[in-house]
CSV table of C-alpha atoms and ligand atoms in Angstrom, one decimal:
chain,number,residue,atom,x,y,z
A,1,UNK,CA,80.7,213.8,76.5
A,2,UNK,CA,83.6,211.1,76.6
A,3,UNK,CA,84.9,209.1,74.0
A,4,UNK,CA,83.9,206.3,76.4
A,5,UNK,CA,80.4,207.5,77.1
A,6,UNK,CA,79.3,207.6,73.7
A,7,UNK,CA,80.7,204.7,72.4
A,8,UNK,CA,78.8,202.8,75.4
A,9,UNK,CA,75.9,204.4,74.0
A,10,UNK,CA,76.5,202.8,70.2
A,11,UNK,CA,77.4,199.9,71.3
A,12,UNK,CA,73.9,199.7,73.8
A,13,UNK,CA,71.7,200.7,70.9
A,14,UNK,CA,73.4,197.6,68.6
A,15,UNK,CA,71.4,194.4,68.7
A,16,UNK,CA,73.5,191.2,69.0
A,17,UNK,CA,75.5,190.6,66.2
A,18,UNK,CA,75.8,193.7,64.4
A,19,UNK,CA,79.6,195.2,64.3
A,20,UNK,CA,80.8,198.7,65.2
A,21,UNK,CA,83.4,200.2,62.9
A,22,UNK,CA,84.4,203.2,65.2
A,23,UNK,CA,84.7,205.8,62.3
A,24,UNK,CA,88.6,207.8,63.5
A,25,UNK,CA,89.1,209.7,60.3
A,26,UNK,CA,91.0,213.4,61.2
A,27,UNK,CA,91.3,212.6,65.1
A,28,UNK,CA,94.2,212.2,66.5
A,29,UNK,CA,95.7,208.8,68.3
A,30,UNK,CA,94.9,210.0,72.1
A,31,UNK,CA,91.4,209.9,71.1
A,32,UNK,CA,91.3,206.9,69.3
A,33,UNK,CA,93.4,205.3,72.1
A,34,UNK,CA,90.6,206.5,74.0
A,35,UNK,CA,88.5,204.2,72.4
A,36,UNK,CA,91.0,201.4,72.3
A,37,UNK,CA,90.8,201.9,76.3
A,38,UNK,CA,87.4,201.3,76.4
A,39,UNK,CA,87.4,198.1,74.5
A,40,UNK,CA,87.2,199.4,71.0
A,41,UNK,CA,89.0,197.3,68.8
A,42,UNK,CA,87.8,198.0,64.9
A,43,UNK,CA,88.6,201.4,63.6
A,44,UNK,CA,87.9,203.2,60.0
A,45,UNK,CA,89.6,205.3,58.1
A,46,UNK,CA,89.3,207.2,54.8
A,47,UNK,CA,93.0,208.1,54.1
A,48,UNK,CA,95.5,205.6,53.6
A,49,UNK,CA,98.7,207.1,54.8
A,50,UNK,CA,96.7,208.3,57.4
A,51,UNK,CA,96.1,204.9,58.1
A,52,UNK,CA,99.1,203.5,57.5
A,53,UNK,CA,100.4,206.5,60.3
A,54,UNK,CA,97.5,205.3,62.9
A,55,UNK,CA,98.4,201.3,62.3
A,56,UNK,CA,102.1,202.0,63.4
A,57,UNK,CA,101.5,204.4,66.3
A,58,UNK,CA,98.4,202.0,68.2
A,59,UNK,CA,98.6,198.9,69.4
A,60,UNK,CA,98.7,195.9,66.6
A,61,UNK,CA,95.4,194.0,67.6
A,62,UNK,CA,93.2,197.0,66.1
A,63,UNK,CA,91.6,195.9,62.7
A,64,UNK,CA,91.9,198.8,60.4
A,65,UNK,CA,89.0,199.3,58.2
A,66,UNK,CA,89.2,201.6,55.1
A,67,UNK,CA,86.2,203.1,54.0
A,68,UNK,CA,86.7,206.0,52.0
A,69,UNK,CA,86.9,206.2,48.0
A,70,UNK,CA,90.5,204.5,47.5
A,71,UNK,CA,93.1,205.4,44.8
A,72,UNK,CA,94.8,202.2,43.0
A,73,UNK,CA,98.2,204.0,43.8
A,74,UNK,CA,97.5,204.0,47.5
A,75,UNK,CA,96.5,200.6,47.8
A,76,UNK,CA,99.8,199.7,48.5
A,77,UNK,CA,100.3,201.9,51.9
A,78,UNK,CA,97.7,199.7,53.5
A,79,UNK,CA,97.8,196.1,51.8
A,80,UNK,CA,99.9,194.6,54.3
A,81,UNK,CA,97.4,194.7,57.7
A,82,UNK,CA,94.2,196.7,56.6
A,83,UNK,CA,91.8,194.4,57.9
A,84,UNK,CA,88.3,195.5,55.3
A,85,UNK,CA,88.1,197.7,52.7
A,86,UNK,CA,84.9,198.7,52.7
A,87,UNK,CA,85.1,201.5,49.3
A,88,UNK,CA,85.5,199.1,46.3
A,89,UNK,CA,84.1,200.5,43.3
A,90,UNK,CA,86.1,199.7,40.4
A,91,UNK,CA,87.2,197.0,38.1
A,92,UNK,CA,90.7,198.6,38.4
A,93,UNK,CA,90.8,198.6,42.1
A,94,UNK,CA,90.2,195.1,42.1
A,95,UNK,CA,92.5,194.2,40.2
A,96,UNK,CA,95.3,196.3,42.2
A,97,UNK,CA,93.9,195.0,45.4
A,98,UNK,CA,94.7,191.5,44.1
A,99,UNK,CA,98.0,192.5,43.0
A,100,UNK,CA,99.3,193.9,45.9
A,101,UNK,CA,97.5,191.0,48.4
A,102,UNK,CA,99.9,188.8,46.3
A,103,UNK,CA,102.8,190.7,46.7
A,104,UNK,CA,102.3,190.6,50.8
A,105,UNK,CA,100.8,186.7,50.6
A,106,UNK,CA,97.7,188.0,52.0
A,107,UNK,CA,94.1,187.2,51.4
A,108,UNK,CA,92.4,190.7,51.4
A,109,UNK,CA,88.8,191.4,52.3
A,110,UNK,CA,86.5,193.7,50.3
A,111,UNK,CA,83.3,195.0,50.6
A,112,UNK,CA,81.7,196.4,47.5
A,113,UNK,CA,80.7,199.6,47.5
A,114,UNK,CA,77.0,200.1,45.4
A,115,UNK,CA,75.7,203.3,44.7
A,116,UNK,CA,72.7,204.4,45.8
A,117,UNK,CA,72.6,208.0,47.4
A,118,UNK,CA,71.2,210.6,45.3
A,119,UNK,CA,73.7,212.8,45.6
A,120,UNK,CA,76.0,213.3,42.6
A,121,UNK,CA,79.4,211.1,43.5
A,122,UNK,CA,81.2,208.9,41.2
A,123,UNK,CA,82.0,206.7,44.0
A,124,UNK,CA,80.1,203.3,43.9
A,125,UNK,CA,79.4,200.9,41.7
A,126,UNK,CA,76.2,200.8,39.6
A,127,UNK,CA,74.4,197.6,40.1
A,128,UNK,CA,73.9,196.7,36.3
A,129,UNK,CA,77.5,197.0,36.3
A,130,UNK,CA,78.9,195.6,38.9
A,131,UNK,CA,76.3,192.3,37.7
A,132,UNK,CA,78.1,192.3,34.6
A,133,UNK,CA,81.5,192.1,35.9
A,134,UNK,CA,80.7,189.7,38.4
A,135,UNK,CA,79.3,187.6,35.3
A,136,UNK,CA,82.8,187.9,33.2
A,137,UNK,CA,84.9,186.8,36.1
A,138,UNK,CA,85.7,184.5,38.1
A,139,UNK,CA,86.8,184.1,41.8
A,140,UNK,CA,90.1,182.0,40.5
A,141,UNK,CA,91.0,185.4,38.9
A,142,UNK,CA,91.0,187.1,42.3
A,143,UNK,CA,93.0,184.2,44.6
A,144,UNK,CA,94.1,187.3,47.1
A,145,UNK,CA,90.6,188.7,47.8
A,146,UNK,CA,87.6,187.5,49.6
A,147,UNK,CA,84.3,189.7,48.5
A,148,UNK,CA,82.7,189.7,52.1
A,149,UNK,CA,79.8,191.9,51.2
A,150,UNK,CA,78.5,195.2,50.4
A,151,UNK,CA,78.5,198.8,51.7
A,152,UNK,CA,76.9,201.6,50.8
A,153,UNK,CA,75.8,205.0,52.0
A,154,UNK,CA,72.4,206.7,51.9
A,155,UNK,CA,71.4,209.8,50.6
A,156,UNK,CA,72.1,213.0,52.7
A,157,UNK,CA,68.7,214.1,53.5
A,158,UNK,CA,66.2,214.6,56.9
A,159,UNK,CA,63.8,213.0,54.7
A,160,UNK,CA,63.6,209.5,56.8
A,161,UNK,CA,61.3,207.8,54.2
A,162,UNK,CA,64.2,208.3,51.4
A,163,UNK,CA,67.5,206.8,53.7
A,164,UNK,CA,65.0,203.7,54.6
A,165,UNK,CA,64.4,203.3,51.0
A,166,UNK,CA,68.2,203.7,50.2
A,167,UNK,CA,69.0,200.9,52.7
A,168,UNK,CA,66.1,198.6,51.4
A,169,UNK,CA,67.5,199.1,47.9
A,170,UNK,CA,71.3,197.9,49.7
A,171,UNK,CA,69.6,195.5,51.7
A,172,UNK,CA,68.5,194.1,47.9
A,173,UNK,CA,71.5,194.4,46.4
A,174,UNK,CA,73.5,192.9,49.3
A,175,UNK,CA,70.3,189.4,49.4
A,176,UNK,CA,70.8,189.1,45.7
A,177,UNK,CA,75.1,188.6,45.5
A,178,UNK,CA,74.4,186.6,48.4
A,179,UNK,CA,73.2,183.9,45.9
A,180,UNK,CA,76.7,183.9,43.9
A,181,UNK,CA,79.0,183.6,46.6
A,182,UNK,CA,79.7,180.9,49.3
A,183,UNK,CA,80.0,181.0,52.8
A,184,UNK,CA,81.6,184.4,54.3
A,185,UNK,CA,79.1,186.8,52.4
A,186,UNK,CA,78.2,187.9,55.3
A,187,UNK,CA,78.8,191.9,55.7
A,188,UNK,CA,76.5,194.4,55.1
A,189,UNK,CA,78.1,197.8,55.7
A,190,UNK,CA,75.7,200.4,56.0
A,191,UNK,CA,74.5,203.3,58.7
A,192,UNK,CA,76.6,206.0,60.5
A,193,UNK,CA,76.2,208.8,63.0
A,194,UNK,CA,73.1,210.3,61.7
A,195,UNK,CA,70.9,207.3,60.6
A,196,UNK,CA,73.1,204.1,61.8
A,197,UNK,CA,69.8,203.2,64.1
A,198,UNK,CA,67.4,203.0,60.6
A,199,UNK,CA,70.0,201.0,58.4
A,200,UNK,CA,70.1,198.0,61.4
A,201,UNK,CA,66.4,198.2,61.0
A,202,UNK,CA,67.0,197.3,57.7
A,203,UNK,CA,69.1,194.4,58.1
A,204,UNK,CA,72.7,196.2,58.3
A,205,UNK,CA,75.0,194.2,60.1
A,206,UNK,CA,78.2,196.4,60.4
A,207,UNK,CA,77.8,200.3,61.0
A,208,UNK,CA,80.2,203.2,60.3
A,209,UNK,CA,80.0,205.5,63.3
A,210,UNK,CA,82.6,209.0,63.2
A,211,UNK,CA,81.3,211.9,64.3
A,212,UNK,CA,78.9,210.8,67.7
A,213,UNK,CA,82.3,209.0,69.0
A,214,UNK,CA,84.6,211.2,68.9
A,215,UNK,CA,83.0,214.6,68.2
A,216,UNK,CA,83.1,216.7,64.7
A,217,UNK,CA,86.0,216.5,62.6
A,218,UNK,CA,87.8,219.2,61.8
A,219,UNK,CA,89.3,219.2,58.3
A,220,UNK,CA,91.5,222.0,58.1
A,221,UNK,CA,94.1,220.4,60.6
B,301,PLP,C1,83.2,209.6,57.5
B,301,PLP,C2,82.5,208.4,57.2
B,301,PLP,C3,81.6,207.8,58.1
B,301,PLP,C4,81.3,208.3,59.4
B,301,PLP,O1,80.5,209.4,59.4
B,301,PLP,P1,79.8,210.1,60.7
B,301,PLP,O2,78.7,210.9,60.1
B,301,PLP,O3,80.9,210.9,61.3
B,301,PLP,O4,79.4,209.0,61.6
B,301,PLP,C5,81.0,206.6,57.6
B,301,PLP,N1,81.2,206.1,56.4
B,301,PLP,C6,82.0,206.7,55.5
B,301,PLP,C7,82.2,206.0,54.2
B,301,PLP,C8,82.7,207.8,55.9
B,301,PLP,O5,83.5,208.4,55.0
């Protein structure tokens, strides 16, 4: 199937308002030019000099999404045009993401990223935590980030009754920080290829699509 032909297949299945992040992570720019081609504007990705390559060899009205676990030494490869970071999960990547959004004069979005899977990942935050540093800070300590949401990812699992759960628990999350921030909390990142049509079901409003675009990745390249 075509690049085209599946993406018109996400896209058909979204309901109105509800964004696709068209997942490009390991494919090369033809394919993801593909996309581009067939109106396909925002892209993901979960390296950032991979990234950083993509931004400079596709057209400049793409908005770059990053959505895989991010090191604070990278930030700075991607600071200057990545749209959304999807992957924030630490106190110390906060902190560098403001930094470097400074040092460009950029207001940076971030999504953060809660952790709910089962699986055993240190990526995520843990929601007592992440309550307790939202407590001890404030948004004039962070002048060069906007928190627009949160994103998350579901256990890996066939068992349907544990992803919906996973995504009610995000959905949660996601209606309770709405109460401490202002207008623009408005992203809730969750869903991809296998089980993107359950997390809009429960309430996602931005899915992560890869694999059912543009085929399986191959990681050895
Ligand atoms: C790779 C990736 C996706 C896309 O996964 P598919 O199963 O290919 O749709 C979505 N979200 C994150 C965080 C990813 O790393």
């Amino acid at each position: 199937m075509s690049v085209a032909h599946q993406l018109t297949a996400v896209r058909r299945a979204l309901p109105e308002g509800v964004e696709l992040v068209a997942v490009s992570k390991t494919h090369p720019v033809e394919k993801i030019r593909e996309a581009y081609d067939a109106g396909q504007r925002i892209f993901g990705e979960s390296r950032p000099q991979e990234l950083r390559e993509k931004y400079e060899a596709l057209p400049h009205d793409i908005e770059w999404h990053m959505i895989g676990h991010l090191q604070t030494n990278k930030v700075k490869y991607i600071a200057p045009f990545v749209k959304l970071i999807h992957s924030v999960d630490s106190e110390r990547l906060v902190e560098t993401i403001q930094k470097e959004g400074a040092k460009c004069g950029r207001v940076i979005d971030i999504l953060l990223e809660i952790h709910v899977a089962e699986e055993e990942t240190k990526n995520g935050w843990n929601f007592e935590d992440l309550e307790r540093f939202l407590d001890s800070s404030s948004a004039e300590d962070f002048p060069n980030i906007r928190i627009r949401g949160v994103m998350g990812i579901a256990t890996n699992t066939d068992d349907e009754e544990h992803v919906r759960r996973d995504f009610e628990t995000l959905k949660q999350c996601f209606d309770s920080l709405k109460e401490r921030f202002s207008d623009g909390f408005d992203t809730l990142s969750m869903g991809m290829s296998s089980d993107y049509p359950l997390a809009v079901e429960c309430g996602s409003t931005m899915v992560r699509v890869g694999s059912f675009i543009f085929g399986e990745r191959d990681y050895s390249k």
